[in-house]
XYZ file of C-alpha atoms in Angstrom:
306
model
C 0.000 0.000 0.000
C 1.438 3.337 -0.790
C 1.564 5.976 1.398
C -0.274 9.721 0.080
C 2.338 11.985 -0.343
C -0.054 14.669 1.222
C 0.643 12.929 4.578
C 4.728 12.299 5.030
C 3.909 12.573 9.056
C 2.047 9.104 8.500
C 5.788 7.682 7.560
C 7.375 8.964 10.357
C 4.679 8.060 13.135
C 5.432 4.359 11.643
C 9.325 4.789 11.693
C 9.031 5.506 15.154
C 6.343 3.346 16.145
C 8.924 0.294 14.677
C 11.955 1.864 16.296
C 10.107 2.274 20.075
C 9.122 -1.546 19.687
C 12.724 -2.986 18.643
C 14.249 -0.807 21.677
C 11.391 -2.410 23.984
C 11.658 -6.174 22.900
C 15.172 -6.446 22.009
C 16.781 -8.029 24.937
C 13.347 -10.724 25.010
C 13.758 -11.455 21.268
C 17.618 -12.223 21.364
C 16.899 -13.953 24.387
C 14.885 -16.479 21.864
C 17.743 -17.070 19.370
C 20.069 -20.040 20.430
C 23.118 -19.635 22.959
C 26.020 -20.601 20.136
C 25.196 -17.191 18.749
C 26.281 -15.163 21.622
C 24.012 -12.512 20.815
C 22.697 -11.858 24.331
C 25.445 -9.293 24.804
C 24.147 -7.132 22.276
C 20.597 -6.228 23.751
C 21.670 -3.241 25.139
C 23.646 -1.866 22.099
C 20.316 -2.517 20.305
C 18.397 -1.301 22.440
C 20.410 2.313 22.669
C 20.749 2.205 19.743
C 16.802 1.925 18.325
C 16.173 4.361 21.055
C 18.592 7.217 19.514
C 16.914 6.039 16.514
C 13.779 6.664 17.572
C 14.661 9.973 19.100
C 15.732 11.438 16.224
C 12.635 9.904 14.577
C 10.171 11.545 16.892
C 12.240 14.785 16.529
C 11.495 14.864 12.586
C 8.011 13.690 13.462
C 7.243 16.988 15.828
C 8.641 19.251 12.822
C 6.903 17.695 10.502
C 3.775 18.556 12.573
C 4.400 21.337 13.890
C 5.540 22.576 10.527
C 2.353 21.348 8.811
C -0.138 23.351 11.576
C 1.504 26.408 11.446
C 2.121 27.269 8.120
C -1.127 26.658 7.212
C -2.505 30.343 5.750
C -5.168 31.436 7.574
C -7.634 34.582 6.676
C -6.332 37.835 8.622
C -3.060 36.070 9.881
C 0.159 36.378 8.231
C 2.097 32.975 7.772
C 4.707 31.794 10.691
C 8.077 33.303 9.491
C 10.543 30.251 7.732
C 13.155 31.055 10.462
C 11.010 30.226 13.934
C 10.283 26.872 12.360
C 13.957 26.461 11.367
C 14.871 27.126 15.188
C 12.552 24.836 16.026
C 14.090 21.977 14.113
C 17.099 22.812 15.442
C 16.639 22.831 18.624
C 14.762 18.940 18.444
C 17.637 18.023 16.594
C 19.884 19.383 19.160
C 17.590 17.572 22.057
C 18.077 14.318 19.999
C 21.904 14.745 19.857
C 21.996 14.974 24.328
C 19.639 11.814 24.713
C 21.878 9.754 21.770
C 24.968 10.909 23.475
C 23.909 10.238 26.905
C 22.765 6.842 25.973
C 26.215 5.906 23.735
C 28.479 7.182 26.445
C 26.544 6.241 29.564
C 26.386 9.536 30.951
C 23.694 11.794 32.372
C 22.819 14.658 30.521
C 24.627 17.563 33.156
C 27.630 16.093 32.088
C 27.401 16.519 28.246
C 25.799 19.582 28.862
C 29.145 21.172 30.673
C 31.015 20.200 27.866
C 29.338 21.122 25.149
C 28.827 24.650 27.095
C 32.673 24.740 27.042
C 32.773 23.983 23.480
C 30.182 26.427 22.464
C 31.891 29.373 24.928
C 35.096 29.194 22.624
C 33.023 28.375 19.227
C 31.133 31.718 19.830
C 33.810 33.797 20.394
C 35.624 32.809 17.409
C 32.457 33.291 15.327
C 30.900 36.035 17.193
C 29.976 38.336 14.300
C 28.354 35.430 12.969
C 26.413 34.472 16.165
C 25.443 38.379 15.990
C 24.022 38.103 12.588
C 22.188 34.522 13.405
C 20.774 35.815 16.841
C 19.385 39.283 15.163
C 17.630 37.005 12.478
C 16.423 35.171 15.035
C 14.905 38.209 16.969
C 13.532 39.287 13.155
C 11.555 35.922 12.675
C 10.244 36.241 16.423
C 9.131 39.827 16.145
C 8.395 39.941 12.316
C 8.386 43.234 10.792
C 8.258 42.524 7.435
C 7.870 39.635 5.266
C 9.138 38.213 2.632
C 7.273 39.968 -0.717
C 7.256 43.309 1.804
C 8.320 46.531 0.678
C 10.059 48.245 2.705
C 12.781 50.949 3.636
C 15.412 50.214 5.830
C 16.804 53.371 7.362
C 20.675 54.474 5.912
C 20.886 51.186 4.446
C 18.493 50.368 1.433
C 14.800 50.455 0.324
C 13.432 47.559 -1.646
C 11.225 44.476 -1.559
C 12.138 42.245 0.694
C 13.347 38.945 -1.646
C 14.903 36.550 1.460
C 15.117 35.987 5.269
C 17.940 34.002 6.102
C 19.588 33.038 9.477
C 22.551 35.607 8.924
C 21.291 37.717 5.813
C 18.324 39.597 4.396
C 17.933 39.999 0.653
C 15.850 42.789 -0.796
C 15.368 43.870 -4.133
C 15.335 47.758 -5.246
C 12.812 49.434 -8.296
C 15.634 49.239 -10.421
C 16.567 45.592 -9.788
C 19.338 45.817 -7.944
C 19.869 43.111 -5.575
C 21.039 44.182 -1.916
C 22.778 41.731 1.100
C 22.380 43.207 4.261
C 23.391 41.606 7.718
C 20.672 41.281 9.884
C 22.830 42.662 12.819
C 23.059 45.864 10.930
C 18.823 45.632 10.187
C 17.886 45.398 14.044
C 19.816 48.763 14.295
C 18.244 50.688 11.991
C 14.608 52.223 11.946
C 12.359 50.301 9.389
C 9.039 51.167 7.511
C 7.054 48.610 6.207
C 4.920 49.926 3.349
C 3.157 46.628 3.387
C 2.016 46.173 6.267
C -0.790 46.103 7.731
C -1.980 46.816 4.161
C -0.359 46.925 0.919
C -2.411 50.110 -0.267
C -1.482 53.527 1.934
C -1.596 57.062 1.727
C 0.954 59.270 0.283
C 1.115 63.309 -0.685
C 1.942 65.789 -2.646
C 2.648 69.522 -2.061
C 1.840 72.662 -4.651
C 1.233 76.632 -4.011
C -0.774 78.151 -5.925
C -1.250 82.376 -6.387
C -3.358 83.686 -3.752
C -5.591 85.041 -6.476
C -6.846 81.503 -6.967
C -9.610 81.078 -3.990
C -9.421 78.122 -1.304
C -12.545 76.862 -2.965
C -11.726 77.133 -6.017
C -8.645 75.537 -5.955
C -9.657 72.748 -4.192
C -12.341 71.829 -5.976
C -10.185 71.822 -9.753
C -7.772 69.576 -7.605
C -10.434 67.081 -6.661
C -11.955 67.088 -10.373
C -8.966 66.401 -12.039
C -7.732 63.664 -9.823
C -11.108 61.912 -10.431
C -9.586 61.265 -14.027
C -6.859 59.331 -12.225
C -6.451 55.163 -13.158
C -3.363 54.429 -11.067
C -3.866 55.732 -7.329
C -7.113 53.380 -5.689
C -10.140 54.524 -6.737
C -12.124 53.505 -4.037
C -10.847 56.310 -1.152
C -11.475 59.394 -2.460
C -8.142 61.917 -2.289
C -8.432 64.914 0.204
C -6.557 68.400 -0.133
C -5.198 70.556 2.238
C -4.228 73.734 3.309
C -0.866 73.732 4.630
C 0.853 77.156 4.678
C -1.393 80.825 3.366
C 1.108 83.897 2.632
C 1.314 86.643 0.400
C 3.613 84.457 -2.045
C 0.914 82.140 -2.075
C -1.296 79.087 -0.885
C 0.346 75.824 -0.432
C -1.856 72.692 -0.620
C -0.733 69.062 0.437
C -2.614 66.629 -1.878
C -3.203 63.005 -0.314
C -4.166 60.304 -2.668
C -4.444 56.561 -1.921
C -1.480 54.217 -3.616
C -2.252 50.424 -4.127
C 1.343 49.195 -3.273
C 4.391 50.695 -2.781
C 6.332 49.818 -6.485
C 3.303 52.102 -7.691
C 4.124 54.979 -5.985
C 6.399 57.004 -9.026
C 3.609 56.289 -11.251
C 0.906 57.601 -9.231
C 2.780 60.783 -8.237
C 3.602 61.437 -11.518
C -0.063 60.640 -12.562
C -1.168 63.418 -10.047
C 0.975 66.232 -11.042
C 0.292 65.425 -14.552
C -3.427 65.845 -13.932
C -2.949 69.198 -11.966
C -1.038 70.803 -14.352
C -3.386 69.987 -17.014
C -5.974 71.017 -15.164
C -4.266 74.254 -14.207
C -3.049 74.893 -17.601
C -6.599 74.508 -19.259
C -7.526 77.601 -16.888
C -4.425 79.374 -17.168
C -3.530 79.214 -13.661
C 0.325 79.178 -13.020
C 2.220 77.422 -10.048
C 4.035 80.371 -7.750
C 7.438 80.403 -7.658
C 8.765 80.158 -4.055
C 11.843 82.832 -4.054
C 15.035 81.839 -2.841
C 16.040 82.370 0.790
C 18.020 86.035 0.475
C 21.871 85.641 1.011
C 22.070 88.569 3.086
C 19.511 88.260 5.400
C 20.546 84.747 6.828
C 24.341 85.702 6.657
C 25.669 85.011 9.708
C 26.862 88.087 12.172
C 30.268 89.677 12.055
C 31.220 91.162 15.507
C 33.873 93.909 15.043
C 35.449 95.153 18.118
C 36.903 98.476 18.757
């Protein structure tokens, strides 16, 4: 009979179930095999050794479990992040190792411990910037503040899509297809926006100034009718525009418009300004200007002393 694939946890509940049985009735079925063999020595060896079989064998089994349940994709939850169930292998496999060792050696499990502490103290140190990297992706699977497919900007380090969460690297890809490595030490430094998250559609802006000839109203409202023209920014939320600074050089609006993802965002900002100055061209309304800052007046101070 063949096993589904769709159920590889069903062939390692069996592996086990054979291994727990051959550690549990070895001694009693050598016992049955005649005495010119002189295989009654070897019940223990068997039996250790189906045992650290069988602990390794349950270890895959949990994974595979454990594995199954919690990437399953369920509506309004974001999958379990590749590198918690990584740790989580490890650290059966690891728990496998002590019992097998304890068993082979005949030692308790305080005593392999000590060692292997000893062993890991010096390991660490000689691979510390490596241990850095591993426990920062670590912390970045745990806490999760982007995932893979996110877009996001990583603060004096790179803005892209994020390609690949390893242990020791991240991978992200930029707009123009560059590809970028970055240590995930150097990541769990840095301040990072997600622009996918919770959503993949958000709000961005844009700023004009227009004469102060042109009323509040009015200006407004040819904003608003010539962004209804608009294909690329979401449809569905209607854009809003705001007064954000009223002088005598003129009015200065902040237009907010809703962009589906962020690798849209160029071509919905230049969608916008294309449809404002069309608009404001068809009425012959110019954008002001802004002067430069004078020279003079922001020159700093020369003391002179008599």
């Amino acid at each position: 009979m063949k096993v589904p694939e769709s159920a590889p946890w069903l062939r390692n509940a069996t592996g086990f179930v054979l291994l727990v049985l051959t550690a549990v009735f070895a001694e009693p079925l050598l016992g049955l095999l005649p005495p010119g063999l002189a295989l009654e020595g070897w019940s223990d060896a068997v039996r250790n050794a189906a045992i650290a079989l069988a602990t390794f064998t349950g270890a895959h089994l949990m994974h595979s479990l454990a594995a199954a349940r919690l990437s399953q994709r369920r509506k309004g939850h974001r999958p379990v992040p590749k590198v918690l169930l990584d740790l989580l292998r490890v650290f059966l496999y690891a728990l496998a190792l002590l019992v097998s060792l304890s068993l082979l050696f005949r030692q308790d499990l305080s005593g392999i411990l000590t060692g292997s502490g000893l062993v890991l103290a010096v390991l660490g140190f000689a691979i510390r910037n490596v241990v850095a990297d591993t426990l920062s992706g670590i912390a970045l699977g745990i806490e999760a503040p982007f995932r893979m497919g996110d877009w996001v900007r990583i603060e004096t380090l790179a803005q892209g899509r994020v390609q690949e969460i390893g242990w020791r690297t991240t991978r992200l890809v930029t707009r123009d297809s560059t590809y970028v490595i970055l240590p995930n030490s150097q990541i769990s430094r840095q301040r990072i926006t997600n622009f996918s998250a919770p959503r993949k559609e958000y709000r961005d802006h844009a700023e004009l100034t227009l004469p102060v000839t042109l009323a509040v109203a009015d200006a407004k409202a040819l904003i608003l009718e010539a962004l209804q023209q608009a294909e690329n920014i979401v449809g569905e939320k209607t854009p809003e525009v705001q007064v954000v600074n009223y002088g005598p050089q003129g009015v200065t609006y902040q237009v907010k418009y809703w962009v589906p993802q962020h690798d849209r965002e160029p071509v919905c900002r230049n969608e916008v300004f294309s449809l404002v100055d069309a608009a404001l061209r068809a009425r012959g309304t110019p954008l002001m200007q802004v002067p430069p800052a004078c020279p003079v007046c922001n020159a700093d101070r020369i003391e002179t002393r008599p």
